[in-house]
Amino acid sequence: MFRQTFLLSAAMVALTAGLSSQAQTPGPAAAPATAPTPPAAPARKPDVIVHADRIDQDKSPDIVTADGNVEVRIGTRMLLADRVIYDRGKQTLRAQGNVQISDAAGATEFADEIEVDQDFTNGFATRFSTRMPGKAPGTATASSAVRSDSTRNALEQVIYTSCQICEEEGTAPTWSLRARRAVQNQDTQMITYQDAVLEIKGVPVLYLPYFAHPDPSSERRSGLLVPDLGLSSKLGAFYEQPYYWAISPSQDLTIGPMVAEQVNPLLKLSYRKRFFSGYLQLDGSTTYEQEFTSKGDKFGDKTWRSHLYGGGLFAINKDWRWGFGVERQTDDLYDRRYDIEGENDRHGLFTSQPRQLISQLFATGQTEDFYGEVAAASVQGLRASDIDAQTPTIAPTLFAEKLYDLGAAGLLAADFSAVVLNRGQPQLLPNGQMTKDSARATASINWDAQYIAGPGVVLEPFVLGRGDVYRIDDGVPVAPGASSKPATITRFLGLAGAQVSMPFARHGKSMDLLIEPIAMVGYGTTAANDPRITNEDSLLLESDDSNLFKPNSVSNYDLWEGGARASVGLSAKASFGSGVDVTGVVGRRWREEADPAFNQLSNLSGKTSDYVGSMRANFGPTLSTGVRVRYDDDFNFTRIDLDATAHVWRVNGTARYFRIAKNSSGIEDQGIILNGAVKVTKNWSAIGLQFRNITDKRDLKLALGVAYEDDCSYFTVTYERTGAIDRSLAPNSGIRFTFALKGLGGISERGLH
């Protein structure tokens, strides 16, 4: 049988009386000889096109019936059915048998029988189901559905899930919402439920008289987020209910009040805003409470306590930007008591050490040959050993660098740096020293070039000239209430030398090999580290493989590597194709004189440094491993760092081991960090996390558990133990439970601690 095609114009052109099993279309009307300019016609609605095995006209001229593999198209929407009855008088379509409606957005609806208007915008359906497109596509089924106002679908006896529907009889999705009635509003992109029950694998676990969530096509929507609840030794039973407020397309606010059994309520706030020139993000919380221990025992005064983390960055013009970062909390242990995250996040131009907060205001500018920055910052120490009087306020700090390309003559860089450190009124520290204010200004010129001579010898000469001016208080007040007497210190520094290397390359069928011997020699100003200059910016200095061949191992300003120096080493790389390669470097540094300004950890305290080296092997995306070492003349390791990342077979994780023979306290420091998962089945995995201090034989953090993940949910159960001791907070352990429903959000429980 031939397929029949029928076109129904939006104006409902009358059907010819003789239409039966043959498809006809109205012929063109004869144009008049002359015609006046017609008035503007209203916008023409799209035509309705029908394809079917057979199309019949009923005895009534208004009824058209299409049978067999019926396809009805109107604009971007399409209807498929076994049978379609079109009533031209009522302007309705009734579809029966395997009905399916789809649109360009990807939404698809199914029903046993459906009656809609001619535009498919409103109608009624029985045994209805729909697939909703989005990041987490959802599926809903109902005994009946009524569509009204072109945007509202009212579903009776409905089941909703974002899981894939199992074809096996008796197999339930991981989760589903079963409700007496649900309404999907496509204008607000929300789905609301009445008398809803959350089922896990078909088992009812939670009843909700009213529930609402965005449909899968919604990008962002105001409403309640999934709560956080649990039981903690610090807080007792607690419940946190966040509310997300989409204030405008460019800003939002999350409000998260938390009530707990053993402490007063806590209010969390998170605000974000996008501007044409930048962004702003602030996270904070506040409560009125005493301090408390890991067991919830309270002590001290009851007062307002809070935290604020955040920052912003804004464009001034195409080259300059300004920004700020804020990190402050009222108590050293506030974040740990309330399990607040974000202390280690970067909120501006500078980053701080762990358990130290930095607030800053800055501006930066950059062009092809210029970089500049100006900033002010203050630091809040959260460690028990931190002394507020010893921590300065940095206001301001300046840096500017201008590059001059001299062509074959090399590259010239001129820079200026300045900083002011203010500690306020001089105070006597526990170590017997007085606090000091200081200021420094530095100007320098650095020239380097590269030349290739002979059979591939690479020669890189360099010259550096620098002048420093320091203004340092002696820390002793001249009179009570007066400031201390400042001292002015100047020094002029110079450095000249060259680096020489000669790479040897060999290309083979299975391996490409590059070996490069490197040597650096230089001579700089001697006896430049004046004991009156306090080392403020080079406390964590270490000479290793990253700065082995640099003319000056010290990248900051307060310390200077003086006299003659030389470095000799070897760099190598082997490439095997398919992303597999091995790289490494090893070498050593010599100095003319030992300098007591450098400590043992710096690797610059003697005339000869330790041997330093590194190696990294990459085996494509499956495995990457590396090692960095430092060892002495007797080949005893003074420092070793090992790391590996694996995505092999069923294993996915990272590992790191480190050992320092003597840390800043003069004792050995050794630890291991493990984090990963082993997939046991398609959906189940064993997960683990361990931060272990091997020296103290203590796990700073340990987590062992199992995880389940499928197309619509994520579930974990872990045993967690925190071994850190920080004043009133002692080690604790417990069970953590997390259950996330993709498409609805997550339900998490911190567990018992």
Short mmCIF file of C-alpha atoms in Angstrom, two decimals, residues 137-523:
data_model
loop_
_atom_site.label_atom_id
_atom_site.label_comp_id
_atom_site.label_asym_id
_atom_site.label_seq_id
_atom_site.Cartn_x
_atom_site.Cartn_y
_atom_site.Cartn_z
CA PRO A 137 17.21 13.52 32.09
CA GLY A 138 14.06 12.58 33.95
CA THR A 139 11.23 10.18 33.22
CA ALA A 140 7.67 10.47 34.54
CA THR A 141 4.72 8.08 34.15
CA ALA A 142 1.09 8.69 35.12
CA SER A 143 -2.33 7.13 34.77
CA SER A 144 -3.53 10.32 33.06
CA ALA A 145 -2.28 13.76 32.14
CA VAL A 146 -3.95 17.07 31.32
CA ARG A 147 -2.05 19.84 29.54
CA SER A 148 -3.40 23.39 29.86
CA ASP A 149 -2.24 26.95 29.26
CA SER A 150 0.31 25.49 26.83
CA THR A 151 2.78 25.10 29.73
CA ARG A 152 1.22 23.06 32.56
CA ASN A 153 1.12 19.26 32.70
CA ALA A 154 -1.05 17.92 35.52
CA LEU A 155 -0.27 14.24 36.18
CA GLU A 156 -2.35 11.84 38.28
CA GLN A 157 -0.85 8.80 40.08
CA VAL A 158 2.63 9.75 38.95
CA ILE A 159 6.08 8.17 39.29
CA TYR A 160 9.21 10.26 38.56
CA THR A 161 12.87 9.22 38.34
CA SER A 162 16.08 10.22 36.57
CA CYS A 163 17.25 6.58 36.52
CA GLN A 164 17.15 4.45 33.42
CA ILE A 165 13.96 2.43 33.30
CA CYS A 166 14.70 -1.27 33.66
CA GLU A 167 13.15 -3.53 31.04
CA GLU A 168 13.23 -6.60 33.30
CA GLU A 169 9.92 -7.19 35.02
CA GLY A 170 10.02 -6.67 38.78
CA THR A 171 13.22 -4.56 38.67
CA ALA A 172 12.78 -1.14 40.31
CA PRO A 173 14.92 1.94 39.61
CA THR A 174 17.47 2.96 42.22
CA TRP A 175 15.20 5.79 43.34
CA SER A 176 11.82 7.19 42.38
CA LEU A 177 9.22 9.67 43.60
CA ARG A 178 5.68 8.28 43.74
CA ALA A 179 2.92 10.89 44.22
CA ARG A 180 -0.85 11.23 44.11
CA ARG A 181 -0.53 14.26 41.84
CA ALA A 182 2.26 16.26 40.20
CA VAL A 183 2.29 19.43 38.11
CA GLN A 184 5.06 20.33 35.69
CA ASN A 185 5.14 24.04 34.89
CA GLN A 186 7.31 24.67 31.84
CA ASP A 187 7.28 28.42 32.42
CA THR A 188 8.80 28.15 35.92
CA GLN A 189 10.58 24.87 35.03
CA MET A 190 9.42 23.38 38.32
CA ILE A 191 7.72 20.09 39.19
CA THR A 192 5.54 20.08 42.34
CA TYR A 193 4.18 16.98 44.08
CA GLN A 194 1.32 16.28 46.47
CA ASP A 195 1.51 13.29 48.86
CA ALA A 196 4.93 12.20 47.58
CA VAL A 197 6.89 9.15 48.73
CA LEU A 198 10.61 8.66 48.05
CA GLU A 199 11.33 5.02 47.19
CA ILE A 200 14.76 3.38 47.14
CA LYS A 201 14.76 0.21 45.01
CA GLY A 202 10.99 0.17 45.36
CA VAL A 203 11.04 0.46 49.18
CA PRO A 204 9.34 3.59 50.64
CA VAL A 205 11.78 5.51 52.86
CA LEU A 206 10.36 9.06 53.17
CA TYR A 207 6.88 10.63 52.97
CA LEU A 208 6.49 14.29 51.95
CA PRO A 209 3.04 15.93 51.88
CA TYR A 210 4.48 18.52 49.49
CA PHE A 211 7.69 18.49 47.47
CA ALA A 212 9.09 20.49 44.55
CA HIS A 213 12.22 20.42 42.43
CA PRO A 214 13.37 21.97 39.12
CA ASP A 215 12.73 19.90 36.03
CA PRO A 216 15.82 18.58 34.21
CA SER A 217 15.80 21.46 31.70
CA SER A 218 16.11 24.10 34.43
CA GLU A 219 19.51 25.78 34.75
CA ARG A 220 19.10 27.57 38.09
CA ARG A 221 16.04 28.06 40.25
CA SER A 222 15.22 29.42 43.72
CA GLY A 223 14.15 26.81 46.24
CA LEU A 224 15.09 24.51 49.09
CA LEU A 225 18.23 22.45 48.62
CA VAL A 226 18.69 18.98 50.05
CA PRO A 227 19.23 19.19 53.84
CA ASP A 228 22.29 18.01 55.76
CA LEU A 229 21.61 16.07 58.92
CA GLY A 230 23.41 13.77 61.31
CA LEU A 231 24.82 13.20 64.76
CA SER A 232 28.14 14.53 66.03
CA SER A 233 29.91 14.39 69.38
CA LYS A 234 30.70 18.11 68.98
CA LEU A 235 27.23 19.27 67.92
CA GLY A 236 24.88 16.46 68.91
CA ALA A 237 22.00 15.85 66.51
CA PHE A 238 21.94 18.58 63.89
CA TYR A 239 19.91 19.65 60.86
CA GLU A 240 20.96 22.14 58.18
CA GLN A 241 18.44 23.31 55.58
CA PRO A 242 19.96 25.43 52.80
CA TYR A 243 17.78 27.64 50.62
CA TYR A 244 19.00 28.77 47.18
CA TRP A 245 17.80 32.21 46.03
CA ALA A 246 18.39 33.03 42.36
CA ILE A 247 18.22 36.80 42.83
CA SER A 248 18.87 37.60 39.17
CA PRO A 249 20.57 36.01 36.15
CA SER A 250 23.87 37.39 37.46
CA GLN A 251 23.65 36.84 41.23
CA ASP A 252 22.47 34.32 43.81
CA LEU A 253 22.46 33.76 47.55
CA THR A 254 22.44 30.48 49.50
CA ILE A 255 21.10 30.72 53.07
CA GLY A 256 21.83 27.72 55.30
CA PRO A 257 20.53 27.84 58.87
CA MET A 258 21.68 24.94 61.06
CA VAL A 259 20.13 23.87 64.36
CA ALA A 260 21.96 21.47 66.67
CA GLU A 261 21.27 19.64 69.89
CA GLN A 262 24.28 20.82 71.89
CA VAL A 263 25.06 24.29 70.49
CA ASN A 264 23.15 27.38 69.46
CA PRO A 265 21.93 27.77 65.85
CA LEU A 266 24.44 28.66 63.13
CA LEU A 267 23.62 30.68 60.02
CA LYS A 268 25.62 30.14 56.81
CA LEU A 269 25.52 32.52 53.84
CA SER A 270 27.07 32.25 50.38
CA TYR A 271 26.72 35.14 47.91
CA ARG A 272 27.88 35.25 44.27
CA LYS A 273 27.56 37.97 41.66
CA ARG A 274 28.84 38.41 38.12
CA PHE A 275 29.51 41.87 36.71
CA PHE A 276 30.38 42.94 33.19
CA SER A 277 33.88 43.63 34.50
CA GLY A 278 34.38 40.72 36.93
CA TYR A 279 32.92 38.68 39.77
CA LEU A 280 32.35 38.65 43.54
CA GLN A 281 32.00 35.64 45.87
CA LEU A 282 31.63 35.69 49.67
CA ASP A 283 31.03 32.78 52.08
CA GLY A 284 30.37 33.35 55.75
CA SER A 285 28.63 32.16 58.89
CA THR A 286 27.76 33.46 62.34
CA THR A 287 26.54 32.16 65.70
CA TYR A 288 26.23 33.28 69.33
CA GLU A 289 27.96 30.63 71.41
CA GLN A 290 30.82 29.59 73.69
CA GLU A 291 33.84 27.60 72.58
CA PHE A 292 33.54 23.80 72.91
CA THR A 293 35.68 20.68 72.78
CA SER A 294 35.46 17.59 70.56
CA LYS A 295 33.04 16.10 73.10
CA GLY A 296 30.81 19.18 73.10
CA ASP A 297 31.95 20.50 76.51
CA LYS A 298 31.63 24.29 76.54
CA PHE A 299 34.00 26.80 78.07
CA GLY A 300 34.76 30.52 77.90
CA ASP A 301 32.45 33.46 77.29
CA LYS A 302 29.38 33.33 75.10
CA THR A 303 29.79 35.85 72.27
CA TRP A 304 29.20 36.36 68.56
CA ARG A 305 31.49 34.14 66.50
CA SER A 306 31.79 34.14 62.71
CA HIS A 307 33.91 33.63 59.62
CA LEU A 308 34.15 35.26 56.20
CA TYR A 309 36.02 33.86 53.17
CA GLY A 310 35.80 35.26 49.68
CA GLY A 311 37.13 37.59 47.05
CA GLY A 312 36.53 39.44 43.84
CA LEU A 313 38.34 40.34 40.63
CA PHE A 314 37.43 43.21 38.29
CA ALA A 315 38.81 44.60 35.03
CA ILE A 316 39.88 48.25 35.02
CA ASN A 317 40.77 48.18 31.32
CA LYS A 318 42.18 45.61 28.90
CA ASP A 319 45.56 45.57 30.71
CA TRP A 320 44.78 46.26 34.38
CA ARG A 321 42.63 44.47 36.96
CA TRP A 322 41.96 45.01 40.63
CA GLY A 323 40.69 42.59 43.22
CA PHE A 324 40.48 41.66 46.86
CA GLY A 325 40.45 38.60 49.08
CA VAL A 326 39.14 38.25 52.60
CA GLU A 327 39.88 35.41 55.03
CA ARG A 328 38.90 36.05 58.64
CA GLN A 329 37.35 34.19 61.54
CA THR A 330 36.79 35.16 65.15
CA ASP A 331 38.39 32.04 66.69
CA ASP A 332 41.43 29.98 65.70
CA LEU A 333 39.40 26.74 65.76
CA TYR A 334 36.05 28.11 64.58
CA ASP A 335 36.26 26.40 61.18
CA ARG A 336 37.23 23.04 62.69
CA ARG A 337 34.52 23.14 65.33
CA TYR A 338 31.79 23.69 62.74
CA ASP A 339 33.46 21.73 59.88
CA ILE A 340 33.66 24.80 57.64
CA GLU A 341 35.69 24.38 54.45
CA GLY A 342 37.57 26.96 52.38
CA GLU A 343 40.56 27.76 54.61
CA ASN A 344 43.03 26.48 51.99
CA ASP A 345 41.30 28.01 48.95
CA ARG A 346 42.96 30.85 47.04
CA HIS A 347 41.02 34.10 47.33
CA GLY A 348 43.34 36.60 45.68
CA LEU A 349 46.81 37.37 44.37
CA PHE A 350 48.67 35.71 47.28
CA THR A 351 48.31 32.32 48.96
CA SER A 352 49.17 31.64 52.58
CA GLN A 353 50.55 28.66 54.47
CA PRO A 354 48.18 26.05 55.96
CA ARG A 355 46.32 27.30 59.04
CA GLN A 356 47.04 30.90 58.16
CA LEU A 357 44.45 33.28 56.70
CA ILE A 358 45.38 36.18 54.43
CA SER A 359 43.25 39.20 53.51
CA GLN A 360 44.42 41.32 50.61
CA LEU A 361 43.69 44.19 48.24
CA PHE A 362 45.58 44.28 44.95
CA ALA A 363 45.85 45.52 41.38
CA THR A 364 47.79 43.89 38.52
CA GLY A 365 48.64 44.96 35.02
CA GLN A 366 50.20 43.03 32.16
CA THR A 367 51.12 43.74 28.56
CA GLU A 368 53.39 41.98 26.11
CA ASP A 369 56.56 43.35 27.75
CA PHE A 370 55.40 44.69 31.13
CA TYR A 371 54.01 43.34 34.39
CA GLY A 372 53.12 45.29 37.51
CA GLU A 373 51.32 44.73 40.80
CA VAL A 374 50.51 46.70 43.94
CA ALA A 375 48.93 45.12 47.01
CA ALA A 376 48.29 45.30 50.73
CA ALA A 377 47.74 42.25 52.95
CA SER A 378 47.32 41.10 56.53
CA VAL A 379 47.68 37.59 57.96
CA GLN A 380 45.73 35.86 60.74
CA GLY A 381 47.48 32.84 62.26
CA LEU A 382 45.32 29.90 63.38
CA ARG A 383 48.11 27.74 64.83
CA ALA A 384 48.85 27.53 68.54
CA SER A 385 52.42 28.72 67.90
CA ASP A 386 51.38 31.83 65.96
CA ILE A 387 52.12 35.13 67.69
CA ASP A 388 49.99 38.05 66.49
CA ALA A 389 52.68 40.61 67.33
CA GLN A 390 55.16 38.78 65.11
CA THR A 391 52.86 38.72 62.07
CA PRO A 392 53.15 41.98 60.11
CA THR A 393 50.65 43.92 58.07
CA ILE A 394 51.97 44.31 54.53
CA ALA A 395 51.05 47.77 53.27
CA PRO A 396 51.98 48.20 50.56
CA THR A 397 53.97 45.82 48.39
CA LEU A 398 54.97 46.89 44.87
CA PHE A 399 56.51 45.11 41.91
CA ALA A 400 57.03 46.21 38.30
CA GLU A 401 59.06 44.66 35.50
CA LYS A 402 59.77 45.91 31.99
CA LEU A 403 61.33 43.71 29.29
CA TYR A 404 63.45 45.00 26.42
CA ASP A 405 64.03 42.69 23.47
CA LEU A 406 67.52 43.45 22.13
CA GLY A 407 67.27 40.98 19.28
CA ALA A 408 70.53 39.07 18.79
CA ALA A 409 71.97 40.95 21.78
CA GLY A 410 69.60 39.17 24.18
CA LEU A 411 66.90 40.24 26.62
CA LEU A 412 67.10 43.01 29.22
CA ALA A 413 64.74 43.12 32.21
CA ALA A 414 64.44 46.10 34.56
CA ASP A 415 62.34 45.74 37.70
CA PHE A 416 61.46 47.58 40.88
CA SER A 417 60.18 46.07 44.14
CA ALA A 418 59.18 47.59 47.47
CA VAL A 419 57.45 46.44 50.64
CA VAL A 420 56.51 47.90 54.02
CA LEU A 421 56.01 45.58 57.03
CA ASN A 422 54.25 47.10 60.03
CA ARG A 423 53.94 45.33 63.41
CA GLY A 424 52.83 48.35 65.44
CA GLN A 425 54.23 49.19 68.85
CA PRO A 426 57.43 47.14 69.61
CA GLN A 427 56.75 44.09 71.79
CA LEU A 428 59.00 41.56 73.47
CA LEU A 429 58.57 38.09 71.96
CA PRO A 430 58.87 34.79 73.92
CA ASN A 431 62.26 34.21 72.27
CA GLY A 432 63.60 37.40 73.86
CA GLN A 433 63.61 39.44 70.62
CA MET A 434 61.69 42.64 69.97
CA THR A 435 59.24 43.03 67.11
CA LYS A 436 60.50 45.27 64.31
CA ASP A 437 58.88 47.30 61.56
CA SER A 438 60.76 47.38 58.28
CA ALA A 439 60.63 48.69 54.73
CA ARG A 440 62.59 47.75 51.63
CA ALA A 441 63.03 49.15 48.11
CA THR A 442 64.91 47.29 45.38
CA ALA A 443 65.83 48.15 41.80
CA SER A 444 67.57 45.68 39.50
CA ILE A 445 68.65 45.11 35.91
CA ASN A 446 69.05 41.61 34.51
CA TRP A 447 70.51 40.75 31.10
CA ASP A 448 70.78 37.34 29.50
CA ALA A 449 71.21 35.96 26.00
CA GLN A 450 71.58 32.67 24.16
CA TYR A 451 74.14 31.77 21.51
CA ILE A 452 74.84 28.50 19.72
CA ALA A 453 78.41 27.75 18.68
CA GLY A 454 80.33 24.91 17.08
CA PRO A 455 78.68 21.47 17.04
CA GLY A 456 75.67 22.58 19.10
CA VAL A 457 77.15 24.14 22.23
CA VAL A 458 74.56 26.42 23.84
CA LEU A 459 76.06 29.41 25.65
CA GLU A 460 73.82 31.57 27.88
CA PRO A 461 75.66 34.48 29.53
CA PHE A 462 73.97 36.57 32.24
CA VAL A 463 74.61 39.77 34.20
CA LEU A 464 72.61 41.03 37.19
CA GLY A 465 72.91 44.36 39.02
CA ARG A 466 70.79 45.22 42.06
CA GLY A 467 70.48 47.88 44.74
CA ASP A 468 68.59 47.48 48.06
CA VAL A 469 67.60 50.09 50.63
CA TYR A 470 66.26 48.88 54.01
CA ARG A 471 64.78 50.91 56.82
CA ILE A 472 64.53 48.75 59.96
CA ASP A 473 63.52 49.63 63.51
CA ASP A 474 65.92 48.42 66.17
CA GLY A 475 62.96 47.33 68.26
CA VAL A 476 63.91 49.45 71.27
CA PRO A 477 61.61 52.45 72.00
CA VAL A 478 63.45 55.73 72.59
CA ALA A 479 60.93 56.71 75.28
CA PRO A 480 57.72 55.24 76.71
CA GLY A 481 55.04 55.46 74.06
CA ALA A 482 57.52 56.57 71.40
CA SER A 483 58.52 54.63 68.30
CA SER A 484 61.85 52.83 68.10
CA LYS A 485 64.89 54.28 66.35
CA PRO A 486 65.13 53.21 62.70
CA ALA A 487 68.31 52.22 60.90
CA THR A 488 68.94 52.64 57.17
CA ILE A 489 70.89 49.89 55.41
CA THR A 490 71.97 49.98 51.78
CA ARG A 491 73.67 47.36 49.67
CA PHE A 492 74.66 47.03 46.04
CA LEU A 493 74.82 43.56 44.52
CA GLY A 494 76.18 42.19 41.29
CA LEU A 495 76.36 38.83 39.59
CA ALA A 496 77.83 37.67 36.27
CA GLY A 497 78.45 34.31 34.65
CA ALA A 498 77.23 31.90 32.03
CA GLN A 499 75.47 28.57 31.54
CA VAL A 500 76.82 26.09 29.01
CA SER A 501 75.05 23.00 27.71
CA MET A 502 75.36 20.63 24.79
CA PRO A 503 72.35 18.44 23.95
CA PHE A 504 72.88 15.06 22.28
CA ALA A 505 69.87 13.60 20.44
CA ARG A 506 69.31 10.14 19.03
CA HIS A 507 66.19 9.20 17.07
CA GLY A 508 65.34 5.51 16.87
CA LYS A 509 62.51 3.33 15.65
CA SER A 510 61.13 2.68 19.13
CA MET A 511 62.73 5.42 21.23
CA ASP A 512 63.95 9.02 20.92
CA LEU A 513 66.69 9.93 23.40
CA LEU A 514 67.92 13.39 24.43
CA ILE A 515 70.85 13.80 26.85
CA GLU A 516 72.10 17.25 27.85
CA PRO A 517 75.09 17.95 30.12
CA ILE A 518 74.71 21.38 31.77
CA ALA A 519 77.15 23.57 33.68
CA MET A 520 76.67 27.00 35.23
CA VAL A 521 79.38 29.24 36.69
CA GLY A 522 78.99 32.69 38.19
CA TYR A 523 80.48 35.19 40.57
#
